Short mmCIF file of C-alpha atoms in Angstrom, two decimals:
data_model
loop_
_atom_site.label_atom_id
_atom_site.label_comp_id
_atom_site.label_asym_id
_atom_site.label_seq_id
_atom_site.Cartn_x
_atom_site.Cartn_y
_atom_site.Cartn_z
CA MET D 21 -3.37 0.18 20.06
CA ALA D 22 -3.06 -3.54 19.16
CA ILE D 23 -4.73 -6.07 21.54
CA SER D 24 -5.45 -9.65 20.04
CA ARG D 25 -8.51 -12.13 21.07
CA MET D 26 -9.91 -12.27 24.38
CA GLN D 27 -7.62 -15.45 25.15
CA HIS D 28 -4.73 -13.10 24.78
CA PHE D 29 -5.90 -11.26 27.61
CA SER D 30 -4.34 -10.85 30.60
CA THR D 31 -7.49 -9.78 32.85
CA TRP D 32 -10.53 -9.61 31.94
CA LYS D 33 -10.73 -5.86 32.98
CA GLU D 34 -8.73 -5.74 30.33
CA PHE D 35 -10.70 -7.46 28.09
CA LYS D 36 -14.13 -5.73 29.36
CA ALA D 37 -12.37 -2.15 28.86
CA VAL D 38 -11.06 -2.64 25.19
CA TYR D 39 -14.91 -4.50 24.47
CA CYS D 40 -16.46 -1.17 25.93
CA LYS D 41 -14.17 1.32 23.55
CA PHE D 42 -14.59 -1.08 20.78
CA ASN D 43 -18.13 -0.71 21.24
CA ALA D 44 -18.71 3.25 21.93
CA LEU D 45 -15.68 4.26 19.42
CA LEU D 46 -18.19 1.96 15.78
CA GLY D 47 -21.47 1.56 16.91
CA ALA D 48 -20.38 -1.93 16.64
CA GLU D 49 -24.06 -3.29 15.75
CA HIS D 50 -24.56 -0.92 12.81
CA TYR D 51 -20.65 -2.36 11.34
CA LEU D 52 -22.05 -5.74 12.40
CA THR D 53 -24.86 -5.85 10.86
CA LYS D 54 -22.71 -4.66 7.43
CA LEU D 55 -20.26 -7.20 8.08
CA LYS D 56 -22.92 -9.72 7.43
CA GLU D 57 -23.96 -8.39 4.42
CA ILE D 58 -21.05 -8.19 3.25
CA ASP D 59 -20.93 -11.95 4.55
CA ASP D 60 -23.92 -12.35 2.27
CA ILE D 61 -22.43 -11.93 -0.91
CA ALA D 62 -19.79 -14.53 0.40
CA LYS D 63 -22.01 -16.94 0.47
CA ILE D 64 -23.11 -16.38 -3.51
CA CYS D 65 -19.64 -15.26 -4.03
CA LYS D 66 -18.27 -19.20 -3.22
CA LEU D 67 -21.67 -20.84 -5.09
CA GLU D 68 -19.89 -19.42 -8.59
CA PRO D 69 -17.02 -20.73 -10.42
CA ILE D 70 -13.27 -18.32 -10.29
CA LYS D 71 -12.73 -18.46 -13.94
CA GLN D 72 -16.88 -16.43 -13.84
CA SER D 73 -15.94 -14.37 -10.64
CA TYR D 74 -11.91 -12.36 -12.78
CA GLU D 75 -10.75 -11.58 -16.00
CA THR D 76 -7.08 -11.36 -16.32
CA PHE D 77 -4.73 -10.02 -17.95
CA PHE D 78 -0.84 -8.03 -18.23
CA ILE D 79 0.20 -4.54 -18.55
CA PRO D 80 3.66 -3.53 -19.16
CA LYS D 81 6.21 -2.61 -16.83
CA SER D 82 9.26 0.09 -17.01
CA ASN D 83 12.03 -2.75 -16.18
CA GLY D 84 10.09 -4.72 -19.90
CA GLU D 85 8.21 -7.71 -17.73
CA GLU D 86 4.30 -7.54 -17.45
CA ARG D 87 2.29 -7.28 -14.59
CA ARG D 88 -0.88 -9.81 -13.58
CA ILE D 89 -3.82 -7.95 -13.66
CA ASP D 90 -6.70 -9.69 -11.68
CA ASN D 91 -9.59 -7.55 -12.06
CA PRO D 92 -12.65 -8.79 -9.93
CA LEU D 93 -16.37 -9.13 -11.95
CA GLY D 94 -20.20 -9.15 -10.73
CA ASN D 95 -20.62 -10.04 -7.26
CA THR D 96 -17.01 -10.77 -6.51
CA ARG D 97 -15.90 -7.21 -7.04
CA LYS D 98 -19.27 -6.28 -5.44
CA LEU D 99 -17.51 -8.11 -2.21
CA GLN D 100 -15.03 -6.41 -2.76
CA ALA D 101 -15.72 -2.58 -3.07
CA ARG D 102 -18.36 -2.65 -0.63
CA PHE D 103 -15.29 -5.05 2.28
CA ARG D 104 -12.98 -2.06 0.82
CA ASP D 105 -15.36 0.73 2.23
CA PHE D 106 -16.02 -0.98 5.46
CA LEU D 107 -11.98 -1.50 6.32
CA GLU D 108 -11.85 2.71 4.70
CA ASP D 109 -14.82 2.98 7.80
CA ILE D 110 -13.33 1.52 10.76
CA GLY D 111 -9.50 2.21 10.37
CA GLY D 112 -8.94 3.35 7.34
CA SER D 113 -6.68 6.54 9.13
CA MET D 114 -5.09 4.27 11.10
CA PHE D 115 -2.40 3.14 9.09
CA HIS D 116 1.51 3.89 9.92
CA ALA D 117 2.96 7.51 8.86
CA CYS D 118 5.42 5.97 7.51
CA ALA D 119 2.99 4.14 4.85
CA HIS D 120 2.42 6.49 1.92
CA ALA D 121 0.91 3.65 -0.98
CA TYR D 122 -2.78 3.44 -1.19
CA ILE D 123 -4.02 6.08 1.55
CA LYS D 124 -5.22 9.59 0.26
CA GLY D 125 -3.18 12.06 1.33
CA ARG D 126 -0.10 10.76 0.94
CA SER D 127 1.75 9.65 -1.96
CA CYS D 128 5.20 9.31 -3.60
CA LEU D 129 5.76 13.01 -3.71
CA THR D 130 4.99 12.67 0.51
CA ALA D 131 6.92 9.62 0.70
CA LEU D 132 10.32 11.05 -0.23
CA LYS D 133 9.86 14.44 1.24
CA ILE D 134 10.01 12.25 4.37
CA HIS D 135 13.69 11.85 3.23
CA GLN D 136 14.34 15.31 2.34
CA ASP D 137 12.79 16.94 5.81
CA PHE D 138 15.83 14.54 6.50
CA GLU D 139 18.17 16.19 4.64
CA SER D 140 19.62 12.39 3.83
CA GLU D 141 22.71 11.47 1.60
CA TYR D 142 22.42 7.91 1.52
CA PHE D 143 19.46 5.97 0.22
CA LEU D 144 18.71 2.19 0.71
CA LYS D 145 16.22 0.35 -0.99
CA ILE D 146 14.54 -2.06 -0.86
CA ASP D 147 12.33 -4.27 -2.87
CA ILE D 148 9.56 -7.25 -1.53
CA LYS D 149 9.39 -10.07 -4.46
CA ASP D 150 6.09 -10.78 -5.23
CA PHE D 151 4.41 -9.05 -2.46
CA PHE D 152 0.02 -9.18 -2.97
CA PRO D 153 0.75 -12.58 -3.70
CA SER D 154 2.67 -13.23 -0.74
CA ILE D 155 -0.31 -12.33 1.38
CA GLY D 156 -2.26 -14.93 2.28
CA LYS D 157 -5.62 -15.63 4.27
CA GLU D 158 -4.38 -16.45 6.99
CA PHE D 159 -1.49 -13.95 8.10
CA LEU D 160 -4.25 -11.45 6.99
CA ILE D 161 -6.23 -12.60 9.90
CA LYS D 162 -3.39 -12.94 11.87
CA GLU D 163 -3.24 -9.45 11.53
CA LEU D 164 -6.35 -8.06 11.69
CA LYS D 165 -6.52 -10.15 14.62
CA ASN D 166 -3.91 -7.91 16.59
CA ILE D 167 -4.96 -3.96 15.20
CA PHE D 168 -7.22 -1.96 16.92
CA PRO D 169 -10.55 -1.36 16.42
CA ALA D 170 -10.79 -4.88 13.40
CA ASN D 171 -10.12 -6.77 16.67
CA GLY D 172 -13.41 -6.17 18.16
CA PHE D 173 -15.14 -7.61 15.56
CA PHE D 174 -13.24 -10.94 16.53
CA LEU D 175 -14.96 -10.43 20.25
CA HIS D 176 -18.43 -10.74 18.62
CA LYS D 177 -20.38 -13.93 18.05
CA ASN D 178 -20.39 -14.92 14.18
CA GLY D 179 -17.48 -11.91 13.81
CA GLU D 180 -14.46 -14.09 13.23
CA THR D 181 -16.91 -16.80 10.91
CA TYR D 182 -17.97 -13.51 8.64
CA PHE D 183 -14.29 -12.33 8.63
CA ASP D 184 -12.84 -15.79 7.21
CA ASN D 185 -16.03 -15.49 4.77
CA ILE D 186 -15.21 -12.73 3.00
CA ILE D 187 -11.77 -12.69 3.08
CA ALA D 188 -11.91 -16.09 1.78
CA CYS D 189 -13.59 -14.52 -1.23
CA CYS D 190 -10.51 -11.49 -1.51
CA ILE D 191 -7.68 -14.32 -2.42
CA LEU D 192 -6.84 -15.99 -5.83
CA ASN D 193 -4.56 -18.52 -6.07
CA GLY D 194 -3.53 -18.32 -2.46
CA GLY D 195 -2.29 -14.13 -2.12
CA LEU D 196 -4.22 -10.78 -2.43
CA PRO D 197 -4.30 -10.53 -5.96
CA GLN D 198 -3.76 -7.08 -7.90
CA GLY D 199 -6.13 -5.14 -8.79
CA SER D 200 -9.03 -6.28 -6.60
CA PRO D 201 -10.99 -2.62 -4.77
CA CYS D 202 -9.40 -4.06 -1.12
CA SER D 203 -5.68 -5.36 -2.42
CA PRO D 204 -4.24 -2.50 -1.80
CA ILE D 205 -5.83 -1.37 1.67
CA LEU D 206 -5.53 -4.71 3.48
CA THR D 207 -1.66 -4.14 2.58
CA ASN D 208 -2.05 -1.69 4.79
CA PHE D 209 -3.59 -3.27 7.78
CA CYS D 210 -1.18 -6.57 7.07
CA MET D 211 2.05 -4.51 7.45
CA LEU D 212 1.20 -1.81 10.24
CA GLN D 213 2.72 -3.56 13.05
CA SER D 214 5.94 -4.66 11.05
CA ASP D 215 6.36 -0.87 9.21
CA GLY D 216 6.00 0.21 13.18
CA LYS D 217 9.00 -2.67 13.88
CA ILE D 218 10.77 -2.10 11.42
CA SER D 219 10.51 2.10 12.86
CA LYS D 220 11.44 1.16 16.39
CA LYS D 221 13.90 -0.72 14.36
CA ILE D 222 16.66 1.00 12.96
CA GLY D 223 16.10 4.60 15.22
CA GLU D 224 16.27 8.42 15.20
CA ASN D 225 18.80 8.28 12.75
CA PHE D 226 17.63 7.49 10.27
CA ALA D 227 14.54 7.76 7.86
CA TYR D 228 11.63 5.31 6.78
CA THR D 229 9.15 5.24 4.25
CA ARG D 230 7.37 2.35 2.57
CA PHE D 231 5.19 2.86 -0.80
CA ALA D 232 3.11 -0.83 -1.35
CA ASP D 233 7.12 -3.20 -1.76
CA ASP D 234 9.72 -0.07 -2.08
CA ILE D 235 10.75 0.39 0.95
CA ILE D 236 12.77 3.35 1.19
CA ILE D 237 15.86 3.61 4.23
CA SER D 238 18.39 6.79 4.52
CA ALA D 239 20.49 8.87 6.66
CA LYS D 240 22.73 11.49 6.09
CA LYS D 241 25.89 9.37 6.50
CA LYS D 242 26.92 5.87 5.35
CA PHE D 243 25.56 2.89 6.69
CA ASP D 244 26.16 -1.15 6.50
CA PHE D 245 23.53 -1.18 4.33
CA GLU D 246 23.77 -4.60 4.24
CA GLN D 247 23.03 -5.31 8.19
CA MET D 248 19.85 -3.06 7.59
CA GLU D 249 19.31 -5.55 4.71
CA ASN D 250 18.96 -8.25 7.34
CA ASP D 251 17.67 -6.78 9.73
CA ILE D 252 14.08 -5.81 7.42
CA GLN D 253 14.06 -9.62 6.47
CA LYS D 254 14.25 -10.42 10.07
CA ILE D 255 11.20 -8.43 11.16
CA LEU D 256 9.56 -9.23 8.32
CA SER D 257 10.30 -12.98 9.29
CA LYS D 258 8.77 -12.59 12.29
CA ALA D 259 5.36 -11.46 11.55
CA ASN D 260 4.70 -15.21 10.10
CA SER D 261 4.31 -13.80 6.94
CA ASN D 262 6.08 -15.10 3.28
CA PHE D 263 7.68 -12.00 2.27
CA LEU D 264 11.06 -11.96 0.67
CA ILE D 265 13.27 -9.19 0.22
CA ASN D 266 14.79 -9.31 -3.58
CA LYS D 267 18.53 -8.66 -3.03
CA ASP D 268 18.28 -8.26 -6.29
CA LYS D 269 16.68 -4.60 -6.44
CA THR D 270 18.85 -3.07 -4.07
CA LYS D 271 20.16 -0.57 -3.69
CA PHE D 272 22.32 1.32 -2.18
CA THR D 273 23.27 4.99 -3.67
CA LYS D 274 24.55 8.10 -3.02
CA ILE D 275 22.81 11.60 -3.16
CA SER D 276 23.35 12.17 -6.97
CA ASN D 277 20.93 13.83 -10.26
CA LYS D 278 20.71 10.48 -11.35
CA ASN D 279 19.39 8.81 -7.71
CA GLU D 280 16.02 7.55 -9.03
CA LEU D 281 13.39 7.07 -6.40
CA LEU D 282 9.89 5.89 -6.99
CA GLY D 283 9.93 7.01 -10.12
CA LEU D 284 11.64 10.51 -8.90
CA VAL D 285 14.93 11.84 -8.03
CA ILE D 286 15.90 13.81 -4.89
CA ASN D 287 19.29 15.66 -6.66
CA LYS D 288 21.81 17.29 -4.91
CA LYS D 289 20.38 20.32 -4.00
CA GLN D 290 18.32 18.35 -2.08
CA ASN D 291 15.15 19.27 -3.93
CA ILE D 292 13.11 16.72 -5.81
CA VAL D 293 12.23 16.57 -9.30
CA LEU D 294 10.93 14.30 -12.09
CA THR D 295 13.68 12.25 -13.71
CA HIS D 296 14.71 12.95 -17.31
CA LYS D 297 12.92 10.36 -19.02
CA THR D 298 9.33 11.45 -17.94
CA LYS D 299 10.49 15.22 -18.80
CA LYS D 300 10.78 13.87 -22.56
CA THR D 301 8.11 11.15 -22.00
CA VAL D 302 5.51 14.44 -20.71
CA LYS D 303 6.64 17.20 -23.03
CA ASN D 304 6.61 14.11 -26.40
CA LEU D 305 2.55 13.88 -25.78
CA ALA D 306 2.43 17.33 -25.16
CA ILE D 307 4.05 18.37 -28.49
CA ASP D 308 1.48 15.31 -29.90
CA TYR D 309 -1.48 16.86 -28.37
CA ALA D 310 -0.71 20.05 -29.17
CA GLU D 311 -0.02 19.39 -32.93
CA LYS D 312 -4.19 17.39 -32.95
CA ASN D 313 -7.19 19.73 -33.74
CA LEU D 314 -9.91 17.76 -32.04
CA HIS D 315 -9.03 15.21 -28.79
CA SER D 316 -11.28 12.71 -27.36
CA ILE D 317 -12.23 12.71 -23.79
CA LYS D 318 -9.67 10.16 -22.42
CA GLU D 319 -7.26 12.28 -24.72
CA MET D 320 -8.21 14.92 -22.01
CA GLN D 321 -8.06 13.51 -19.48
CA ILE D 322 -4.89 11.38 -19.76
CA MET D 323 -2.80 15.02 -20.29
CA GLN D 324 -5.14 16.93 -17.32
CA GLY D 325 -3.89 14.16 -15.38
CA HIS D 326 0.76 14.28 -16.12
CA LEU D 327 0.07 17.99 -16.04
CA SER D 328 -1.21 17.91 -12.37
CA TYR D 329 1.82 15.43 -11.65
CA CYS D 330 4.04 17.51 -12.92
CA LYS D 331 2.62 20.16 -11.31
CA SER D 332 2.61 18.88 -7.86
CA VAL D 333 6.35 17.62 -8.49
CA GLU D 334 7.63 20.80 -10.61
CA PRO D 335 5.37 23.32 -11.08
CA LYS D 336 7.97 25.55 -13.40
CA PHE D 337 8.07 22.76 -15.32
CA ALA D 338 3.97 22.16 -15.84
CA GLU D 339 3.84 25.82 -16.49
CA ASN D 340 6.14 25.66 -19.32
CA LEU D 341 3.98 22.15 -20.67
CA LYS D 342 0.86 24.56 -20.74
CA LEU D 343 2.33 26.73 -23.22
CA CYS D 344 3.08 23.99 -25.62
CA LEU D 345 -0.36 23.52 -25.54
CA SER D 346 -1.83 26.87 -25.31
#
């Protein structure tokens, strides 16, 4: 249900119905108390210098570039973690079916299974440029005002002020910082309406998934991918967002054994498999691990993480890795 602020309701009866539903569904006073507690932290955060609120570092990306990470500290981290928990409580399960990033029970694998089940032969991969930095305070508040049950808080006294103060403390340099506990869930909230519009626009002859900034649209038959790309950009632009498609990263491919999507491959047999690069990397790690007699807890956790990931995609490959380690 996507109804916005009070002045957007056509009748008082319509407003009252949503207002009552909001109160009954959430126990609004309880959640307003939580929101005020987070707002109290926001008031403290605003008095602290930005330099004391974040530590910034860079990690390498697979394409050789670097990804900036802004890790919140102290009261800023406390606020953002509390706000994340708050958002999960009021609507953490309401995200669009096409969204697969930062949602419990969904992953790159579940995203590709949508296309696998559709038996797609052609794939369009679209990248939203500067996804996190493009999501600013005004856009976030506008989207939250149009999503039930989040919009219910704006009907209450002080609700809008609380959201305004809190979201201001979740923004860095005009956008959402990568590294913040609440940035991931906020991206899914702000994309909820656009996800719905894209799904409706492409129709039943296509499969659509989004993993953060990676959009994949597939079909059984070849299609005009440039027109599709333009249609997606129009929908993103109409949302009054700053989202732009990075056309340099747009790829249109036919199914093959090298058709990499989200770090995995849907091969000609419609099986989802690990990439050759991933297998080689993990196998080398397993060999190095097996040659050592003693391992730190961190090393064991890393190896177990690789094994769990491989097992979720290719169980037989994971079993062979275990043999290397035994």
